[in-house]
Amino acid sequence: MTEFEPKIVAFVCNWCTYAGADLTGTSRIKYAQNVKIIRFPCTGRIDFMLLLKAFGEGADGIIVSGCHPNDCHYTSGNFHARRRWIMFRGLLDLLGIDIRRIQYSWVSAAEGAKWADIVNSTVKTIRELGPYTDYAKVAGYLEKEVKE
Amino acid sequence: MNELIQKATILLESNSVQVVIGYGKGSANRTRAIFITQAADCEKLIFDSRCIQNLAVYLTKQEIKKLGKPAIVAPIPVLRSIVQLAAENQIAENDLVVLGVTPESELVEFESFAAIETFLSTHRIEIEGKYQKTIEMIKSMPVSERFAYWVKELEPCFKCYACRSACPLCYCTRCTVENNQPQWISVASHPLGNLEWHVMRAMHLAGRCTDCEACYNACPMGIPIHLLTKSMLQDVAENFGTYGPSLDKLNALSSFKPDDKESFIR
């Protein structure tokens, strides 16, 4: 049997983490290939529903990353995002959605190495947790019915 | 409540208001919302422990606004909603007469929204012990079991959106769930759609919910969705130190502090 390769979706802001991930590449730092990066104008724009949709579409893990506090291109987008994440995390935890599968981080445009580290460690965590079958079962409820 | 009937009659006769939103006799042994426009009809008004619907929901409805200036019968949960709606600039002080009803069933009239807020400062939101216990019980389950618990609890949901309609704070005239190009949240009674709908509903009420339980009371399937908002209320208090509606403070998720604390962002 081949080893489980986690599917990871990264929601990142254009100004810091996306540029940071770019730096990781231009610095020729190798990191896990499991991540699919989605670029947003700002972490404040990352709707909580998008995270659920990622799980619904088969992601095993999620990274959400943006500018460090006080570094937001739009001055306060990440502060608002932080509050939203605090609330969202609490709600997901109550609902039994595995919050260990969502990694939040601040990665600046100068932190190419940190980005590689975030991705690698997230891949490692998700590899240990295994595929997100609980959510996949719920998301694939109808398909399963039809097949049976 | 004679006092209430008298007051409503005076308000309508003097044309100070054009409609009184109150509770009247419903089917079976229930009460329902009634909208009185004629002073002679005021004797239909009742108030007792069966009056649990949150009437504040009508204040933002176009159909009711058309009737003219309203007076509203407002027990504590309605008063809380009124303050929250005022804080969100959805209602104006001069366009509304509030007939407050205390837990002792006494009629109080409020001069201003600020007066309601002062009154509410002695009637703070409290999450009842039984709910706290249930929330703790759920939180103590292993994550997989907790997920299964909620999938099972939400299973009866068939998206009638009564929870949304009953909530005074769900006042958007267009809602994401009505969008079907593309269909953002499945309208079928599908476990994924059910989960997504209730996450979205709870998140949109985060830091705004005033714990009136109208959503739970309206749910035809008796799904304990109020546990989600109650738990979020606790989270808001723990993380941001605010609790309950306030006229001069922004909603928890409409504001921020540069030194907000969390422990999970790397």
PDB file of N, CA, C and O in Angstrom, chain A residues 72-126:
ATOM      1  N   CYS A  72      -0.474  44.384   8.588  1.00  0.00           N
ATOM      2  CA  CYS A  72      -1.479  44.213   7.533  1.00  0.00           C
ATOM      3  C   CYS A  72      -1.409  45.328   6.504  1.00  0.00           C
ATOM      4  O   CYS A  72      -1.309  46.501   6.846  1.00  0.00           O
ATOM      5  N   HIS A  73      -1.466  44.937   5.238  1.00  0.00           N
ATOM      6  CA  HIS A  73      -1.453  45.898   4.143  1.00  0.00           C
ATOM      7  C   HIS A  73      -2.634  46.847   4.253  1.00  0.00           C
ATOM      8  O   HIS A  73      -2.566  47.995   3.823  1.00  0.00           O
ATOM      9  N   TYR A  74      -3.748  46.326   4.782  1.00  0.00           N
ATOM     10  CA  TYR A  74      -4.955  47.144   4.943  1.00  0.00           C
ATOM     11  C   TYR A  74      -5.121  47.563   6.404  1.00  0.00           C
ATOM     12  O   TYR A  74      -6.234  47.777   6.870  1.00  0.00           O
ATOM     13  N   THR A  75      -4.069  47.622   7.105  1.00  0.00           N
ATOM     14  CA  THR A  75      -3.917  48.024   8.510  1.00  0.00           C
ATOM     15  C   THR A  75      -4.606  47.147   9.565  1.00  0.00           C
ATOM     16  O   THR A  75      -4.052  46.915  10.615  1.00  0.00           O
ATOM     17  N   SER A  76      -5.826  46.638   9.285  1.00  0.00           N
ATOM     18  CA  SER A  76      -6.490  45.896  10.361  1.00  0.00           C
ATOM     19  C   SER A  76      -7.141  44.585   9.931  1.00  0.00           C
ATOM     20  O   SER A  76      -7.806  43.941  10.728  1.00  0.00           O
ATOM     21  N   GLY A  77      -6.956  44.181   8.682  1.00  0.00           N
ATOM     22  CA  GLY A  77      -7.601  42.952   8.197  1.00  0.00           C
ATOM     23  C   GLY A  77      -7.252  41.742   9.036  1.00  0.00           C
ATOM     24  O   GLY A  77      -8.112  40.932   9.385  1.00  0.00           O
ATOM     25  N   ASN A  78      -5.978  41.635   9.412  1.00  0.00           N
ATOM     26  CA  ASN A  78      -5.566  40.442  10.167  1.00  0.00           C
ATOM     27  C   ASN A  78      -6.076  40.483  11.616  1.00  0.00           C
ATOM     28  O   ASN A  78      -6.300  39.445  12.220  1.00  0.00           O
ATOM     29  N   PHE A  79      -6.265  41.689  12.153  1.00  0.00           N
ATOM     30  CA  PHE A  79      -6.826  41.777  13.515  1.00  0.00           C
ATOM     31  C   PHE A  79      -8.261  41.253  13.525  1.00  0.00           C
ATOM     32  O   PHE A  79      -8.668  40.524  14.423  1.00  0.00           O
ATOM     33  N   HIS A  80      -9.019  41.658  12.509  1.00  0.00           N
ATOM     34  CA  HIS A  80     -10.394  41.164  12.402  1.00  0.00           C
ATOM     35  C   HIS A  80     -10.386  39.651  12.180  1.00  0.00           C
ATOM     36  O   HIS A  80     -11.169  38.918  12.770  1.00  0.00           O
ATOM     37  N   ALA A  81      -9.480  39.212  11.308  1.00  0.00           N
ATOM     38  CA  ALA A  81      -9.383  37.780  11.014  1.00  0.00           C
ATOM     39  C   ALA A  81      -9.066  36.998  12.283  1.00  0.00           C
ATOM     40  O   ALA A  81      -9.647  35.946  12.533  1.00  0.00           O
ATOM     41  N   ARG A  82      -8.172  37.538  13.093  1.00  0.00           N
ATOM     42  CA  ARG A  82      -7.783  36.826  14.315  1.00  0.00           C
ATOM     43  C   ARG A  82      -8.988  36.608  15.228  1.00  0.00           C
ATOM     44  O   ARG A  82      -9.181  35.502  15.738  1.00  0.00           O
ATOM     45  N   ARG A  83      -9.793  37.649  15.411  1.00  0.00           N
ATOM     46  CA  ARG A  83     -10.992  37.484  16.238  1.00  0.00           C
ATOM     47  C   ARG A  83     -11.915  36.425  15.647  1.00  0.00           C
ATOM     48  O   ARG A  83     -12.489  35.606  16.350  1.00  0.00           O
ATOM     49  N   ARG A  84     -12.068  36.481  14.312  1.00  0.00           N
ATOM     50  CA  ARG A  84     -12.950  35.525  13.655  1.00  0.00           C
ATOM     51  C   ARG A  84     -12.427  34.104  13.855  1.00  0.00           C
ATOM     52  O   ARG A  84     -13.184  33.190  14.123  1.00  0.00           O
ATOM     53  N   TRP A  85     -11.123  33.932  13.746  1.00  0.00           N
ATOM     54  CA  TRP A  85     -10.547  32.590  13.921  1.00  0.00           C
ATOM     55  C   TRP A  85     -10.760  32.091  15.342  1.00  0.00           C
ATOM     56  O   TRP A  85     -11.021  30.911  15.559  1.00  0.00           O
ATOM     57  N   ILE A  86     -10.599  32.975  16.309  1.00  0.00           N
ATOM     58  CA  ILE A  86     -10.790  32.570  17.704  1.00  0.00           C
ATOM     59  C   ILE A  86     -12.204  32.016  17.879  1.00  0.00           C
ATOM     60  O   ILE A  86     -12.412  30.940  18.441  1.00  0.00           O
ATOM     61  N   MET A  87     -13.201  32.753  17.355  1.00  0.00           N
ATOM     62  CA  MET A  87     -14.591  32.314  17.484  1.00  0.00           C
ATOM     63  C   MET A  87     -14.850  31.048  16.680  1.00  0.00           C
ATOM     64  O   MET A  87     -15.508  30.126  17.142  1.00  0.00           O
ATOM     65  N   PHE A  88     -14.329  31.024  15.462  1.00  0.00           N
ATOM     66  CA  PHE A  88     -14.572  29.895  14.565  1.00  0.00           C
ATOM     67  C   PHE A  88     -13.970  28.615  15.132  1.00  0.00           C
ATOM     68  O   PHE A  88     -14.587  27.551  15.114  1.00  0.00           O
ATOM     69  N   ARG A  89     -12.783  28.756  15.686  1.00  0.00           N
ATOM     70  CA  ARG A  89     -12.098  27.602  16.255  1.00  0.00           C
ATOM     71  C   ARG A  89     -12.912  27.016  17.410  1.00  0.00           C
ATOM     72  O   ARG A  89     -13.076  25.801  17.525  1.00  0.00           O
ATOM     73  N   GLY A  90     -13.453  27.898  18.245  1.00  0.00           N
ATOM     74  CA  GLY A  90     -14.279  27.452  19.366  1.00  0.00           C
ATOM     75  C   GLY A  90     -15.508  26.705  18.882  1.00  0.00           C
ATOM     76  O   GLY A  90     -15.870  25.658  19.426  1.00  0.00           O
ATOM     77  N   LEU A  91     -16.142  27.243  17.836  1.00  0.00           N
ATOM     78  CA  LEU A  91     -17.358  26.619  17.303  1.00  0.00           C
ATOM     79  C   LEU A  91     -17.041  25.258  16.687  1.00  0.00           C
ATOM     80  O   LEU A  91     -17.742  24.269  16.939  1.00  0.00           O
ATOM     81  N   LEU A  92     -15.964  25.201  15.891  1.00  0.00           N
ATOM     82  CA  LEU A  92     -15.596  23.938  15.256  1.00  0.00           C
ATOM     83  C   LEU A  92     -15.276  22.885  16.310  1.00  0.00           C
ATOM     84  O   LEU A  92     -15.637  21.717  16.179  1.00  0.00           O
ATOM     85  N   ASP A  93     -14.613  23.323  17.365  1.00  0.00           N
ATOM     86  CA  ASP A  93     -14.246  22.394  18.427  1.00  0.00           C
ATOM     87  C   ASP A  93     -15.503  21.812  19.083  1.00  0.00           C
ATOM     88  O   ASP A  93     -15.597  20.618  19.326  1.00  0.00           O
ATOM     89  N   LEU A  94     -16.485  22.672  19.312  1.00  0.00           N
ATOM     90  CA  LEU A  94     -17.743  22.201  19.902  1.00  0.00           C
ATOM     91  C   LEU A  94     -18.433  21.211  18.976  1.00  0.00           C
ATOM     92  O   LEU A  94     -19.013  20.223  19.419  1.00  0.00           O
ATOM     93  N   LEU A  95     -18.345  21.473  17.664  1.00  0.00           N
ATOM     94  CA  LEU A  95     -19.023  20.622  16.689  1.00  0.00           C
ATOM     95  C   LEU A  95     -18.266  19.327  16.392  1.00  0.00           C
ATOM     96  O   LEU A  95     -18.749  18.483  15.662  1.00  0.00           O
ATOM     97  N   GLY A  96     -17.065  19.217  16.933  1.00  0.00           N
ATOM     98  CA  GLY A  96     -16.301  17.992  16.713  1.00  0.00           C
ATOM     99  C   GLY A  96     -15.565  17.968  15.390  1.00  0.00           C
ATOM    100  O   GLY A  96     -15.183  16.906  14.908  1.00  0.00           O
ATOM    101  N   ILE A  97     -15.397  19.141  14.789  1.00  0.00           N
ATOM    102  CA  ILE A  97     -14.556  19.200  13.592  1.00  0.00           C
ATOM    103  C   ILE A  97     -13.126  19.344  14.102  1.00  0.00           C
ATOM    104  O   ILE A  97     -12.844  20.162  14.980  1.00  0.00           O
ATOM    105  N   ASP A  98     -12.243  18.518  13.558  1.00  0.00           N
ATOM    106  CA  ASP A  98     -10.906  18.366  14.144  1.00  0.00           C
ATOM    107  C   ASP A  98     -10.048  19.619  13.943  1.00  0.00           C
ATOM    108  O   ASP A  98      -9.509  19.851  12.868  1.00  0.00           O
ATOM    109  N   ILE A  99      -9.936  20.430  14.999  1.00  0.00           N
ATOM    110  CA  ILE A  99      -9.209  21.692  14.841  1.00  0.00           C
ATOM    111  C   ILE A  99      -7.693  21.493  14.741  1.00  0.00           C
ATOM    112  O   ILE A  99      -6.976  22.407  14.371  1.00  0.00           O
ATOM    113  N   ARG A 100      -7.235  20.274  15.012  1.00  0.00           N
ATOM    114  CA  ARG A 100      -5.795  20.019  14.831  1.00  0.00           C
ATOM    115  C   ARG A 100      -5.435  20.050  13.349  1.00  0.00           C
ATOM    116  O   ARG A 100      -4.279  20.132  12.966  1.00  0.00           O
ATOM    117  N   ARG A 101      -6.452  19.926  12.501  1.00  0.00           N
ATOM    118  CA  ARG A 101      -6.217  19.903  11.057  1.00  0.00           C
ATOM    119  C   ARG A 101      -6.139  21.295  10.447  1.00  0.00           C
ATOM    120  O   ARG A 101      -5.932  21.445   9.256  1.00  0.00           O
ATOM    121  N   ILE A 102      -6.373  22.316  11.248  1.00  0.00           N
ATOM    122  CA  ILE A 102      -6.262  23.685  10.726  1.00  0.00           C
ATOM    123  C   ILE A 102      -5.103  24.391  11.425  1.00  0.00           C
ATOM    124  O   ILE A 102      -5.094  24.528  12.635  1.00  0.00           O
ATOM    125  N   GLN A 103      -4.108  24.768  10.625  1.00  0.00           N
ATOM    126  CA  GLN A 103      -2.948  25.468  11.185  1.00  0.00           C
ATOM    127  C   GLN A 103      -3.027  26.948  10.819  1.00  0.00           C
ATOM    128  O   GLN A 103      -3.096  27.297   9.647  1.00  0.00           O
ATOM    129  N   TYR A 104      -3.066  27.783  11.834  1.00  0.00           N
ATOM    130  CA  TYR A 104      -3.045  29.226  11.582  1.00  0.00           C
ATOM    131  C   TYR A 104      -1.630  29.725  11.799  1.00  0.00           C
ATOM    132  O   TYR A 104      -0.927  29.242  12.697  1.00  0.00           O
ATOM    133  N   SER A 105      -1.219  30.666  10.980  1.00  0.00           N
ATOM    134  CA  SER A 105       0.130  31.195  11.209  1.00  0.00           C
ATOM    135  C   SER A 105       0.270  32.611  10.645  1.00  0.00           C
ATOM    136  O   SER A 105      -0.532  33.055   9.829  1.00  0.00           O
ATOM    137  N   TRP A 106       1.272  33.294  11.136  1.00  0.00           N
ATOM    138  CA  TRP A 106       1.682  34.579  10.559  1.00  0.00           C
ATOM    139  C   TRP A 106       3.006  34.328   9.858  1.00  0.00           C
ATOM    140  O   TRP A 106       3.974  33.922  10.486  1.00  0.00           O
ATOM    141  N   VAL A 107       3.049  34.563   8.550  1.00  0.00           N
ATOM    142  CA  VAL A 107       4.302  34.414   7.822  1.00  0.00           C
ATOM    143  C   VAL A 107       4.515  35.685   7.001  1.00  0.00           C
ATOM    144  O   VAL A 107       3.691  36.022   6.151  1.00  0.00           O
ATOM    145  N   SER A 108       5.583  36.385   7.270  1.00  0.00           N
ATOM    146  CA  SER A 108       5.826  37.635   6.546  1.00  0.00           C
ATOM    147  C   SER A 108       6.521  37.351   5.211  1.00  0.00           C
ATOM    148  O   SER A 108       6.941  36.221   4.953  1.00  0.00           O
ATOM    149  N   ALA A 109       6.635  38.384   4.390  1.00  0.00           N
ATOM    150  CA  ALA A 109       7.250  38.230   3.072  1.00  0.00           C
ATOM    151  C   ALA A 109       8.734  37.879   3.175  1.00  0.00           C
ATOM    152  O   ALA A 109       9.346  37.431   2.219  1.00  0.00           O
ATOM    153  N   ALA A 110       9.312  38.055   4.367  1.00  0.00           N
ATOM    154  CA  ALA A 110      10.733  37.772   4.540  1.00  0.00           C
ATOM    155  C   ALA A 110      10.978  36.397   5.152  1.00  0.00           C
ATOM    156  O   ALA A 110      12.115  35.997   5.355  1.00  0.00           O
ATOM    157  N   GLU A 111       9.880  35.684   5.466  1.00  0.00           N
ATOM    158  CA  GLU A 111      10.030  34.433   6.210  1.00  0.00           C
ATOM    159  C   GLU A 111       9.826  33.187   5.332  1.00  0.00           C
ATOM    160  O   GLU A 111       8.980  32.345   5.608  1.00  0.00           O
ATOM    161  N   GLY A 112      10.623  33.120   4.289  1.00  0.00           N
ATOM    162  CA  GLY A 112      10.540  31.966   3.393  1.00  0.00           C
ATOM    163  C   GLY A 112      10.798  30.660   4.122  1.00  0.00           C
ATOM    164  O   GLY A 112      10.114  29.659   3.902  1.00  0.00           O
ATOM    165  N   ALA A 113      11.739  30.670   5.025  1.00  0.00           N
ATOM    166  CA  ALA A 113      12.098  29.452   5.746  1.00  0.00           C
ATOM    167  C   ALA A 113      10.986  29.043   6.697  1.00  0.00           C
ATOM    168  O   ALA A 113      10.687  27.857   6.876  1.00  0.00           O
ATOM    169  N   LYS A 114      10.325  30.053   7.294  1.00  0.00           N
ATOM    170  CA  LYS A 114       9.232  29.745   8.212  1.00  0.00           C
ATOM    171  C   LYS A 114       8.081  29.088   7.452  1.00  0.00           C
ATOM    172  O   LYS A 114       7.458  28.146   7.938  1.00  0.00           O
ATOM    173  N   TRP A 115       7.823  29.566   6.233  1.00  0.00           N
ATOM    174  CA  TRP A 115       6.747  28.977   5.427  1.00  0.00           C
ATOM    175  C   TRP A 115       7.030  27.498   5.171  1.00  0.00           C
ATOM    176  O   TRP A 115       6.150  26.641   5.328  1.00  0.00           O
ATOM    177  N   ALA A 116       8.251  27.207   4.773  1.00  0.00           N
ATOM    178  CA  ALA A 116       8.625  25.807   4.518  1.00  0.00           C
ATOM    179  C   ALA A 116       8.409  24.980   5.776  1.00  0.00           C
ATOM    180  O   ALA A 116       7.882  23.858   5.729  1.00  0.00           O
ATOM    181  N   ASP A 117       8.763  25.567   6.911  1.00  0.00           N
ATOM    182  CA  ASP A 117       8.630  24.860   8.186  1.00  0.00           C
ATOM    183  C   ASP A 117       7.156  24.628   8.525  1.00  0.00           C
ATOM    184  O   ASP A 117       6.775  23.541   8.968  1.00  0.00           O
ATOM    185  N   ILE A 118       6.324  25.651   8.310  1.00  0.00           N
ATOM    186  CA  ILE A 118       4.883  25.524   8.584  1.00  0.00           C
ATOM    187  C   ILE A 118       4.288  24.395   7.734  1.00  0.00           C
ATOM    188  O   ILE A 118       3.575  23.518   8.240  1.00  0.00           O
ATOM    189  N   VAL A 119       4.605  24.410   6.439  1.00  0.00           N
ATOM    190  CA  VAL A 119       4.043  23.391   5.546  1.00  0.00           C
ATOM    191  C   VAL A 119       4.526  22.003   5.959  1.00  0.00           C
ATOM    192  O   VAL A 119       3.728  21.077   6.121  1.00  0.00           O
ATOM    193  N   ASN A 120       5.834  21.883   6.180  1.00  0.00           N
ATOM    194  CA  ASN A 120       6.385  20.574   6.537  1.00  0.00           C
ATOM    195  C   ASN A 120       5.771  20.035   7.827  1.00  0.00           C
ATOM    196  O   ASN A 120       5.403  18.863   7.905  1.00  0.00           O
ATOM    197  N   SER A 121       5.667  20.914   8.825  1.00  0.00           N
ATOM    198  CA  SER A 121       5.144  20.423  10.107  1.00  0.00           C
ATOM    199  C   SER A 121       3.649  20.101   9.993  1.00  0.00           C
ATOM    200  O   SER A 121       3.168  19.150  10.602  1.00  0.00           O
ATOM    201  N   THR A 122       2.912  20.878   9.182  1.00  0.00           N
ATOM    202  CA  THR A 122       1.489  20.579   9.005  1.00  0.00           C
ATOM    203  C   THR A 122       1.322  19.240   8.292  1.00  0.00           C
ATOM    204  O   THR A 122       0.492  18.411   8.689  1.00  0.00           O
ATOM    205  N   VAL A 123       2.115  19.032   7.259  1.00  0.00           N
ATOM    206  CA  VAL A 123       2.045  17.755   6.541  1.00  0.00           C
ATOM    207  C   VAL A 123       2.335  16.608   7.498  1.00  0.00           C
ATOM    208  O   VAL A 123       1.643  15.580   7.499  1.00  0.00           O
ATOM    209  N   LYS A 124       3.306  16.823   8.372  1.00  0.00           N
ATOM    210  CA  LYS A 124       3.670  15.783   9.336  1.00  0.00           C
ATOM    211  C   LYS A 124       2.481  15.498  10.277  1.00  0.00           C
ATOM    212  O   LYS A 124       2.124  14.333  10.510  1.00  0.00           O
ATOM    213  N   THR A 125       1.893  16.571  10.803  1.00  0.00           N
ATOM    214  CA  THR A 125       0.744  16.407  11.709  1.00  0.00           C
ATOM    215  C   THR A 125      -0.383  15.651  11.016  1.00  0.00           C
ATOM    216  O   THR A 125      -0.962  14.720  11.590  1.00  0.00           O
ATOM    217  N   ILE A 126      -0.703  16.074   9.789  1.00  0.00           N
ATOM    218  CA  ILE A 126      -1.832  15.459   9.080  1.00  0.00           C
ATOM    219  C   ILE A 126      -1.510  14.007   8.719  1.00  0.00           C
ATOM    220  O   ILE A 126      -2.363  13.133   8.781  1.00  0.00           O
TER     221      ILE A 126
END
